[in-house]
Amino acid sequence: MQSVVAGLTLEGSGGVHKSQNGDYRTAEASAAWRWRRGRLRFAYSWWDPPSASNEHLVMVQIDLPLGRAIRARSAAGQSEPDPLLGTPSAIYASAGISLELLEAFRPPETPVVRLLEGSPRRARFVVQASEARSVEVLGDFSGWEPVTMRPEGENRWVVEVELAPGLYHFGFRVDGAWWVPDDAPGRTRDEWGRDTATLVVPGA
């Protein structure tokens, strides 16, 4: 489950899984806030294994731009002891400054998907896939049938798809393997645990 409001993304999931030792339950929740090039994320995970006590994991991440080529990153969290692996409870924290020397000279990246002007609405999908022989986009807008993308320039594949207003999930298949880029919008997981991206097409 995912909800996006004013740059705040709320996600949650849970399930019951089968194992040789019995069933175990899991639940995950996270909140991420993006503004310009910054990001703040909080995540909580819970496990209820069949033969041990509940386990918890809490994490906070902060990523702040200090300039076009300088970023400040920090993370902190706490994990409960794992009786199955024999690991003790742990608290961790990290902080640092990164200098991305080539960032100032890098042209703006092309978004994975962009809505085009006009009626009917069309979406332009673009991915970088080096040495790929075939790239396809699949989504509920096509009934999860593959739509072939065409090569354009060096290692870039594109296609335009006509879309009605609505909420869509999608991903790519590169040489037969499922793939969702890290910068794809609204990354989430479907009921089979597969990563997908999200696209909202507003009405007229």
Short mmCIF file of C-alpha atoms in Angstrom, two decimals:
data_model
loop_
_atom_site.label_atom_id
_atom_site.label_comp_id
_atom_site.label_asym_id
_atom_site.label_seq_id
_atom_site.Cartn_x
_atom_site.Cartn_y
_atom_site.Cartn_z
CA MET A 1 0.00 0.00 0.00
CA GLN A 2 1.33 3.44 -0.91
CA SER A 3 0.07 7.01 -0.55
CA VAL A 4 1.74 10.16 -1.91
CA VAL A 5 0.70 13.61 -0.65
CA ALA A 6 2.65 16.86 -1.17
CA GLY A 7 6.02 15.16 -1.45
CA LEU A 8 5.33 12.79 1.47
CA THR A 9 5.27 9.10 0.56
CA LEU A 10 3.72 6.65 3.02
CA GLU A 11 4.15 2.93 2.42
CA GLY A 12 3.05 -0.15 4.30
CA SER A 13 2.99 -3.88 3.73
CA GLY A 14 2.55 -7.11 5.63
CA GLY A 15 2.09 -10.79 5.13
CA VAL A 16 2.23 -14.34 6.37
CA HIS A 17 5.01 -16.56 5.03
CA LYS A 18 5.47 -20.33 5.09
CA SER A 19 8.68 -21.97 6.28
CA GLN A 20 9.83 -25.42 7.38
CA ASN A 21 9.57 -24.32 11.02
CA GLY A 22 6.08 -22.86 10.65
CA ASP A 23 4.41 -19.64 9.60
CA TYR A 24 5.89 -16.24 10.36
CA ARG A 25 4.32 -12.80 10.02
CA THR A 26 5.91 -9.58 8.81
CA ALA A 27 4.92 -5.92 8.65
CA GLU A 28 6.74 -2.89 7.25
CA ALA A 29 5.94 0.82 7.29
CA SER A 30 7.90 3.81 6.01
CA ALA A 31 7.49 7.53 5.50
CA ALA A 32 9.68 9.49 3.09
CA TRP A 33 9.59 13.21 2.41
CA ARG A 34 11.28 14.66 -0.67
CA TRP A 35 11.84 18.35 -1.31
CA ARG A 36 13.89 19.58 -4.23
CA ARG A 37 16.96 17.32 -4.04
CA GLY A 38 16.70 16.46 -0.33
CA ARG A 39 15.17 13.41 1.31
CA LEU A 40 14.14 12.33 4.82
CA ARG A 41 13.05 8.72 5.41
CA PHE A 42 11.84 6.78 8.44
CA ALA A 43 11.27 3.02 8.29
CA TYR A 44 10.04 0.39 10.74
CA SER A 45 9.98 -3.38 10.24
CA TRP A 46 8.51 -6.13 12.42
CA TRP A 47 8.95 -9.90 12.24
CA ASP A 48 7.11 -12.58 14.21
CA PRO A 49 9.05 -15.82 13.58
CA PRO A 50 7.48 -19.15 14.62
CA SER A 51 10.17 -20.21 17.10
CA ALA A 52 11.53 -16.94 18.53
CA SER A 53 10.44 -13.61 19.96
CA ASN A 54 9.38 -10.67 17.83
CA GLU A 55 12.12 -8.73 16.05
CA HIS A 56 12.15 -5.01 15.23
CA LEU A 57 14.20 -2.68 13.07
CA VAL A 58 14.01 1.13 13.14
CA MET A 59 15.90 3.35 10.69
CA VAL A 60 16.15 7.09 9.96
CA GLN A 61 17.98 8.46 6.90
CA ILE A 62 18.67 12.08 5.92
CA ASP A 63 20.12 13.20 2.59
CA LEU A 64 20.61 16.96 2.17
CA PRO A 65 22.09 18.90 -0.74
CA LEU A 66 24.65 21.53 0.30
CA GLY A 67 25.24 22.58 -3.29
CA ARG A 68 25.02 21.04 -6.72
CA ALA A 69 28.06 18.82 -6.10
CA ILE A 70 28.04 18.47 -2.29
CA ARG A 71 25.66 16.38 -0.18
CA ALA A 72 25.36 15.61 3.52
CA ARG A 73 24.15 12.12 4.43
CA SER A 74 23.39 10.57 7.80
CA ALA A 75 21.61 7.48 9.07
CA ALA A 76 20.74 6.02 12.46
CA GLY A 77 18.78 3.04 13.68
CA GLN A 78 18.28 0.29 16.20
CA SER A 79 17.74 -3.42 15.76
CA GLU A 80 16.54 -5.99 18.27
CA PRO A 81 18.58 -9.14 19.02
CA ASP A 82 18.17 -12.03 16.60
CA PRO A 83 17.90 -15.31 18.53
CA LEU A 84 18.05 -17.37 15.35
CA LEU A 85 21.43 -15.95 14.32
CA GLY A 86 22.68 -15.20 17.83
CA THR A 87 23.31 -11.52 17.10
CA PRO A 88 22.83 -8.97 19.92
CA SER A 89 20.81 -5.78 19.83
CA ALA A 90 22.61 -2.98 18.03
CA ILE A 91 22.44 0.79 17.69
CA TYR A 92 24.20 2.43 14.75
CA ALA A 93 24.75 5.91 13.40
CA SER A 94 26.71 7.37 10.52
CA ALA A 95 27.26 10.80 8.99
CA GLY A 96 29.34 12.14 6.16
CA ILE A 97 29.85 14.65 3.38
CA SER A 98 30.12 13.53 -0.22
CA LEU A 99 31.70 15.55 -3.00
CA GLU A 100 30.42 14.63 -6.44
CA LEU A 101 33.04 16.23 -8.66
CA LEU A 102 31.38 15.44 -11.97
CA GLU A 103 27.86 16.38 -10.86
CA ALA A 104 28.34 20.06 -11.68
CA PHE A 105 29.17 19.19 -15.30
CA ARG A 106 26.54 16.48 -15.79
CA PRO A 107 23.52 17.41 -17.92
CA PRO A 108 20.09 16.96 -16.30
CA GLU A 109 18.96 13.35 -16.36
CA THR A 110 16.00 12.38 -18.51
CA PRO A 111 13.09 11.21 -16.35
CA VAL A 112 12.05 7.57 -16.66
CA VAL A 113 8.53 8.64 -17.63
CA ARG A 114 7.13 12.04 -18.62
CA LEU A 115 3.62 13.06 -19.57
CA LEU A 116 3.42 14.91 -22.89
CA GLU A 117 1.15 17.82 -23.71
CA GLY A 118 -1.84 17.28 -25.94
CA SER A 119 -5.02 15.27 -26.11
CA PRO A 120 -5.24 12.33 -25.78
CA ARG A 121 -2.52 12.22 -23.12
CA ARG A 122 0.64 10.32 -23.92
CA ALA A 123 3.49 9.17 -21.69
CA ARG A 124 7.08 8.98 -22.89
CA PHE A 125 9.12 6.20 -21.26
CA VAL A 126 12.93 6.45 -21.40
CA VAL A 127 15.51 4.07 -19.88
CA GLN A 128 19.25 3.61 -20.12
CA ALA A 129 20.09 -0.04 -20.78
CA SER A 130 23.63 -0.62 -21.97
CA GLU A 131 24.27 -3.58 -24.27
CA ALA A 132 20.60 -4.61 -24.16
CA ARG A 133 19.18 -6.49 -27.12
CA SER A 134 15.53 -5.78 -26.32
CA VAL A 135 13.70 -3.53 -23.86
CA GLU A 136 9.95 -3.52 -23.19
CA VAL A 137 7.66 -1.62 -20.84
CA LEU A 138 4.79 -3.46 -19.13
CA GLY A 139 2.00 -2.05 -17.01
CA ASP A 140 -1.64 -2.31 -16.12
CA PHE A 141 -2.23 0.27 -18.87
CA SER A 142 -1.43 -2.51 -21.37
CA GLY A 143 -2.91 -5.41 -19.39
CA TRP A 144 0.73 -6.27 -18.51
CA GLU A 145 1.38 -7.10 -22.14
CA PRO A 146 4.89 -5.97 -23.23
CA VAL A 147 5.20 -2.80 -25.32
CA THR A 148 8.41 -2.82 -27.37
CA MET A 149 10.75 0.15 -26.88
CA ARG A 150 13.02 1.41 -29.65
CA PRO A 151 16.72 2.30 -29.34
CA GLU A 152 17.52 6.01 -29.51
CA GLY A 153 21.12 7.16 -29.31
CA GLU A 154 23.68 5.35 -27.18
CA ASN A 155 22.18 2.80 -24.75
CA ARG A 156 18.84 4.65 -24.55
CA TRP A 157 15.44 3.09 -25.24
CA VAL A 158 12.19 5.03 -25.67
CA VAL A 159 8.51 4.54 -26.41
CA GLU A 160 5.37 6.69 -26.21
CA VAL A 161 2.09 5.21 -24.97
CA GLU A 162 -1.39 6.75 -25.07
CA LEU A 163 -2.96 6.72 -21.58
CA ALA A 164 -6.39 7.55 -20.17
CA PRO A 165 -6.54 9.41 -16.82
CA GLY A 166 -5.86 7.11 -13.88
CA LEU A 167 -3.28 5.46 -11.63
CA TYR A 168 -0.90 2.99 -13.27
CA HIS A 169 1.85 0.61 -12.16
CA PHE A 170 4.59 -0.40 -14.56
CA GLY A 171 8.07 -1.82 -14.99
CA PHE A 172 10.51 -2.84 -17.71
CA ARG A 173 11.78 -6.09 -19.15
CA VAL A 174 15.38 -6.00 -20.37
CA ASP A 175 16.43 -9.06 -22.38
CA GLY A 176 13.63 -10.97 -20.66
CA ALA A 177 14.53 -9.91 -17.07
CA TRP A 178 12.22 -7.72 -14.96
CA TRP A 179 13.73 -4.34 -13.97
CA VAL A 180 12.62 -1.10 -12.33
CA PRO A 181 15.19 1.77 -12.32
CA ASP A 182 16.10 3.27 -8.95
CA ASP A 183 14.88 6.71 -10.08
CA ALA A 184 11.51 5.45 -11.33
CA PRO A 185 8.61 7.37 -9.73
CA GLY A 186 6.61 5.86 -6.88
CA ARG A 187 8.61 2.64 -6.47
CA THR A 188 6.63 0.05 -4.53
CA ARG A 189 6.08 -3.71 -4.37
CA ASP A 190 3.09 -5.61 -5.66
CA GLU A 191 1.35 -8.54 -3.98
CA TRP A 192 3.98 -10.93 -5.38
CA GLY A 193 6.90 -8.96 -3.91
CA ARG A 194 7.95 -7.57 -7.29
CA ASP A 195 9.15 -3.97 -7.58
CA THR A 196 6.96 -1.69 -9.69
CA ALA A 197 6.82 2.03 -10.48
CA THR A 198 3.76 4.30 -10.27
CA LEU A 199 2.40 6.87 -12.72
CA VAL A 200 -0.59 9.17 -12.18
CA VAL A 201 -2.29 10.60 -15.28
CA PRO A 202 -4.57 13.49 -14.21
CA GLY A 203 -7.92 14.06 -15.80
CA ALA A 204 -8.66 16.86 -18.24
#
